[in-house]
Amino acid sequence: SQKIEQNSEALNIQEGKTATLTCNYTNYSPAYLQWYRQDPGRGPVFLLLIRENEKEKRKERLKVTFDTTLKQSLFHITASQPADSATYLCALETGANNLFFGTGTRLTVIP
Amino acid sequence: DAGVIQSPRHEVTEMGQEVTLRCKPISGHDYLFWYRQTMMRGLELLIYFNNNVPIDDSGMPEDRFSAKMPNASFSTLKIQPSEPRDSAVYFCASSNAGGPETQYFGPGTRLLVL
């Protein structure tokens, strides 16, 4: 079965720096991978999707990379702000609109 | 659109009682998902429906859990009888068919079984 490791259960970073979160998976490579943001007491919110044939995807201050050889995705937040503090989840498609979620990394941006 | 609606937002019950969680997906979405989130296990898929039909319920913990989707705008997740280990946040999500669509999550139901 698929397994996801989001290393660093918690990550603290100084405001203005680039935060880098890692998502490693085992077994098969998914056709696409997604990143979600979850704030306390709320449901996850979609941020970015990257397909297996894409190396990189950007959205404003966010950048996601996808390396199917390493079975790894990196999620970057540049010029981080305290408002970026949240838990970030990576999710792999398992087929037929089904997603398998990692346990998340809790990011804290320190002013 | 109001987004995915879940009720109740919080539920406190005693062990052995029946619990019913409700979800209204986004209008026009073909898929509906029920998840459970705990600190230990993260976000786990329990069951999902496509066009009101259950497709995969392999994540349902045991027979005490059941889910229904009588129409395109309503689904329930029922736990009977409830146990303390069922305490978690239960999320409902919906999505469109036809591609790698994202899932839109509701605010969740925080369940505490005493």
Tab-separated table of C-alpha atoms in Angstrom:
chain	number	residue	atom	x	y	z
A	1	SER	CA	0.000	0.000	0.000
A	2	GLN	CA	1.037	3.571	-0.483
A	3	LYS	CA	2.884	5.339	2.291
A	4	ILE	CA	3.612	9.042	2.604
A	5	GLU	CA	6.216	10.650	4.819
A	6	GLN	CA	6.118	14.353	5.428
A	7	ASN	CA	9.310	14.874	7.305
A	8	SER	CA	9.366	17.454	10.025
A	9	GLU	CA	6.174	17.132	11.943
A	10	ALA	CA	6.785	20.779	12.830
A	11	LEU	CA	8.878	23.437	11.162
A	12	ASN	CA	9.709	26.861	12.556
A	13	ILE	CA	11.053	29.547	10.273
A	14	GLN	CA	11.839	33.233	10.483
A	15	GLU	CA	9.596	35.656	8.654
A	16	GLY	CA	10.917	36.515	5.210
A	17	LYS	CA	12.774	33.247	4.765
A	18	THR	CA	11.826	30.438	2.397
A	19	ALA	CA	10.035	27.489	3.980
A	20	THR	CA	10.614	24.107	2.348
A	21	LEU	CA	8.385	21.151	3.178
A	22	THR	CA	9.046	17.623	1.969
A	23	CYS	CA	6.708	14.856	0.911
A	24	ASN	CA	8.184	11.420	0.211
A	25	TYR	CA	6.148	8.477	-0.940
A	26	THR	CA	6.757	4.780	-1.497
A	27	ASN	CA	5.463	2.252	-3.975
A	28	TYR	CA	3.760	3.416	-7.138
A	29	SER	CA	4.086	6.896	-8.526
A	30	PRO	CA	0.829	8.812	-8.667
A	31	ALA	CA	-0.425	10.541	-11.775
A	32	TYR	CA	-0.608	13.754	-9.777
A	33	LEU	CA	0.047	15.117	-6.338
A	34	GLN	CA	-1.675	17.913	-4.446
A	35	TRP	CA	-0.827	20.192	-1.548
A	36	TYR	CA	-3.424	21.421	0.920
A	37	ARG	CA	-3.349	23.927	3.750
A	38	GLN	CA	-5.216	23.301	6.988
A	39	ASP	CA	-5.796	25.883	9.695
A	40	PRO	CA	-6.810	24.888	13.239
A	41	GLY	CA	-10.476	23.987	13.460
A	42	ARG	CA	-10.982	24.037	9.694
A	43	GLY	CA	-10.987	21.625	6.799
A	44	PRO	CA	-8.063	21.349	4.374
A	45	VAL	CA	-7.981	23.854	1.531
A	46	PHE	CA	-6.487	23.060	-1.868
A	47	LEU	CA	-3.357	24.982	-2.858
A	48	LEU	CA	-1.604	23.388	-5.834
A	49	LEU	CA	-1.726	20.337	-8.062
A	50	ILE	CA	1.253	18.996	-9.998
A	51	ARG	CA	1.155	16.188	-12.540
A	52	GLU	CA	3.720	13.445	-12.998
A	53	ASN	CA	4.992	14.979	-16.239
A	54	GLU	CA	5.503	18.402	-14.641
A	55	LYS	CA	8.683	19.236	-12.824
A	56	GLU	CA	7.552	22.444	-11.203
A	57	LYS	CA	4.407	24.476	-10.581
A	58	ARG	CA	4.144	27.979	-9.180
A	59	LYS	CA	1.380	30.087	-7.692
A	60	GLU	CA	2.292	33.473	-6.287
A	61	ARG	CA	4.771	32.781	-3.452
A	62	LEU	CA	4.234	29.035	-3.635
A	63	LYS	CA	6.302	26.566	-5.640
A	64	VAL	CA	5.926	22.805	-5.866
A	65	THR	CA	8.329	20.347	-7.447
A	66	PHE	CA	7.699	16.715	-8.294
A	67	ASP	CA	10.512	14.209	-8.795
A	68	THR	CA	9.103	10.812	-9.738
A	69	THR	CA	12.582	9.256	-9.690
A	70	LEU	CA	13.182	10.268	-6.084
A	71	LYS	CA	9.464	9.795	-5.297
A	72	GLN	CA	9.463	13.181	-3.681
A	73	SER	CA	7.667	16.498	-3.806
A	74	LEU	CA	8.979	19.715	-2.325
A	75	PHE	CA	6.713	22.595	-1.333
A	76	HIS	CA	8.281	26.027	-1.030
A	77	ILE	CA	6.866	29.239	0.423
A	78	THR	CA	9.073	32.209	-0.403
A	79	ALA	CA	9.119	35.417	1.626
A	80	SER	CA	7.209	33.618	4.362
A	81	GLN	CA	4.776	35.562	6.542
A	82	PRO	CA	3.205	34.816	9.929
A	83	ALA	CA	-0.109	34.336	8.061
A	84	ASP	CA	1.457	31.320	6.344
A	85	SER	CA	1.512	29.491	9.675
A	86	ALA	CA	-0.648	26.393	9.256
A	87	THR	CA	-0.422	22.658	8.680
A	88	TYR	CA	0.398	21.651	5.123
A	89	LEU	CA	-0.706	18.291	3.773
A	90	CYS	CA	0.446	16.511	0.667
A	91	ALA	CA	-1.964	14.148	-1.033
A	92	LEU	CA	-1.402	11.533	-3.736
A	93	GLU	CA	-4.009	10.392	-6.175
A	94	THR	CA	-4.809	6.718	-5.920
A	95	GLY	CA	-7.050	6.582	-8.944
A	96	ALA	CA	-10.664	7.523	-9.625
A	97	ASN	CA	-10.589	10.835	-7.797
A	98	ASN	CA	-9.360	9.191	-4.623
A	99	LEU	CA	-6.622	10.871	-2.566
A	100	PHE	CA	-4.245	9.510	0.055
A	101	PHE	CA	-3.095	12.162	2.524
A	102	GLY	CA	0.098	12.547	4.480
A	103	THR	CA	-0.026	13.448	8.169
A	104	GLY	CA	1.117	16.986	7.484
A	105	THR	CA	3.805	19.423	8.558
A	106	ARG	CA	2.917	22.186	10.989
A	107	LEU	CA	4.639	25.365	9.860
A	108	THR	CA	5.162	28.303	12.195
A	109	VAL	CA	6.516	31.556	10.773
A	110	ILE	CA	8.090	33.627	13.523
A	111	PRO	CA	7.842	37.406	13.194
B	1	ASP	CA	-21.897	28.631	-3.449
B	2	ALA	CA	-21.964	27.981	0.288
B	3	GLY	CA	-19.373	25.244	0.038
B	4	VAL	CA	-19.646	21.872	1.725
B	5	ILE	CA	-21.934	22.022	4.738
B	6	GLN	CA	-21.600	19.703	7.701
B	7	SER	CA	-23.692	19.330	10.817
B	8	PRO	CA	-23.383	19.275	13.690
B	9	ARG	CA	-20.083	21.114	14.128
B	10	HIS	CA	-19.553	19.589	17.546
B	11	GLU	CA	-21.000	16.466	19.086
B	12	VAL	CA	-20.477	15.110	22.570
B	13	THR	CA	-22.065	11.777	23.346
B	14	GLU	CA	-21.733	8.878	25.688
B	15	MET	CA	-20.338	5.507	24.774
B	16	GLY	CA	-22.968	3.248	23.262
B	17	GLN	CA	-25.081	6.026	21.804
B	18	GLU	CA	-25.824	6.403	18.123
B	19	VAL	CA	-24.192	9.304	16.322
B	20	THR	CA	-25.276	10.668	12.955
B	21	LEU	CA	-23.156	13.129	11.028
B	22	ARG	CA	-24.585	15.002	8.058
B	23	CYS	CA	-23.128	16.477	4.910
B	24	LYS	CA	-24.384	18.564	2.031
B	25	PRO	CA	-21.895	18.596	-0.870
B	26	ILE	CA	-21.351	21.413	-3.316
B	27	SER	CA	-24.103	21.453	-5.903
B	28	GLY	CA	-23.083	19.693	-9.101
B	29	HIS	CA	-20.266	17.696	-7.577
B	30	ASP	CA	-20.331	13.999	-8.433
B	31	TYR	CA	-18.056	12.668	-5.716
B	32	LEU	CA	-18.498	12.743	-1.953
B	33	PHE	CA	-15.872	11.639	0.550
B	34	TRP	CA	-15.958	10.980	4.278
B	35	TYR	CA	-12.681	11.317	6.204
B	36	ARG	CA	-11.649	10.945	9.802
B	37	GLN	CA	-8.764	12.946	11.253
B	38	THR	CA	-6.864	12.187	14.449
B	39	MET	CA	-3.502	13.324	15.735
B	40	MET	CA	-2.131	9.814	15.577
B	41	ARG	CA	-3.340	8.704	12.154
B	42	GLY	CA	-3.867	11.956	10.277
B	43	LEU	CA	-6.563	12.209	7.624
B	44	GLU	CA	-8.000	8.825	6.701
B	45	LEU	CA	-10.504	8.120	3.952
B	46	LEU	CA	-13.467	6.168	5.273
B	47	ILE	CA	-15.718	5.883	2.227
B	48	TYR	CA	-16.515	7.694	-0.975
B	49	PHE	CA	-19.495	7.895	-3.304
B	50	ASN	CA	-19.801	8.585	-7.012
B	51	ASN	CA	-23.219	9.686	-8.220
B	52	ASN	CA	-24.705	8.589	-4.869
B	53	VAL	CA	-23.276	5.060	-5.157
B	54	PRO	CA	-20.672	3.865	-2.619
B	55	ILE	CA	-17.478	3.066	-4.524
B	56	ASP	CA	-14.958	2.188	-1.853
B	57	ASP	CA	-15.763	1.600	1.809
B	58	SER	CA	-12.559	-0.241	2.660
B	59	GLY	CA	-11.609	2.519	5.072
B	60	MET	CA	-14.669	2.067	7.258
B	61	PRO	CA	-13.278	0.808	10.573
B	62	GLU	CA	-15.910	-1.790	11.347
B	63	ASP	CA	-19.560	-2.641	11.136
B	64	ARG	CA	-20.426	0.030	13.649
B	65	PHE	CA	-19.884	2.586	10.889
B	66	SER	CA	-22.296	3.040	8.011
B	67	ALA	CA	-22.776	5.732	5.377
B	68	LYS	CA	-25.578	6.565	3.017
B	69	MET	CA	-26.195	9.000	0.221
B	70	PRO	CA	-29.900	8.971	-0.577
B	71	ASN	CA	-29.604	11.799	-3.092
B	72	ALA	CA	-27.043	14.090	-4.698
B	73	SER	CA	-27.343	16.738	-2.022
B	74	PHE	CA	-27.192	14.777	1.209
B	75	SER	CA	-25.114	12.132	2.925
B	76	THR	CA	-24.932	10.700	6.437
B	77	LEU	CA	-22.267	8.880	8.397
B	78	LYS	CA	-23.625	6.891	11.291
B	79	ILE	CA	-21.801	5.276	14.192
B	80	GLN	CA	-23.783	2.786	16.229
B	81	PRO	CA	-22.818	2.087	18.950
B	82	SER	CA	-20.208	4.772	19.469
B	83	GLU	CA	-17.002	4.133	21.403
B	84	PRO	CA	-14.415	6.519	22.928
B	85	ARG	CA	-11.888	5.554	20.233
B	86	ASP	CA	-14.242	7.032	17.644
B	87	SER	CA	-13.463	10.499	18.996
B	88	ALA	CA	-12.025	12.476	16.088
B	89	VAL	CA	-12.832	15.179	13.585
B	90	TYR	CA	-14.922	13.885	10.710
B	91	PHE	CA	-14.713	15.707	7.398
B	92	CYS	CA	-16.898	15.527	4.365
B	93	ALA	CA	-15.498	16.601	0.988
B	94	SER	CA	-16.843	16.760	-2.539
B	95	SER	CA	-15.342	17.030	-6.009
B	96	ASN	CA	-16.157	16.984	-9.686
B	97	ALA	CA	-15.561	14.017	-11.958
B	98	GLY	CA	-13.719	14.176	-15.234
B	99	GLY	CA	-10.122	14.627	-14.142
B	100	PRO	CA	-7.782	15.221	-11.231
B	101	GLU	CA	-10.146	17.595	-9.567
B	102	THR	CA	-9.460	18.924	-6.156
B	103	GLN	CA	-11.550	18.079	-3.160
B	104	TYR	CA	-13.473	20.745	-1.302
B	105	PHE	CA	-13.717	20.075	2.384
B	106	GLY	CA	-16.393	21.016	4.837
B	107	PRO	CA	-15.588	22.520	8.241
B	108	GLY	CA	-15.730	19.135	9.950
B	109	THR	CA	-17.615	17.647	12.885
B	110	ARG	CA	-15.655	17.337	16.098
B	111	LEU	CA	-16.900	14.210	17.854
B	112	LEU	CA	-16.172	13.364	21.446
B	113	VAL	CA	-17.381	10.053	22.816
B	114	LEU	CA	-17.192	9.850	26.592
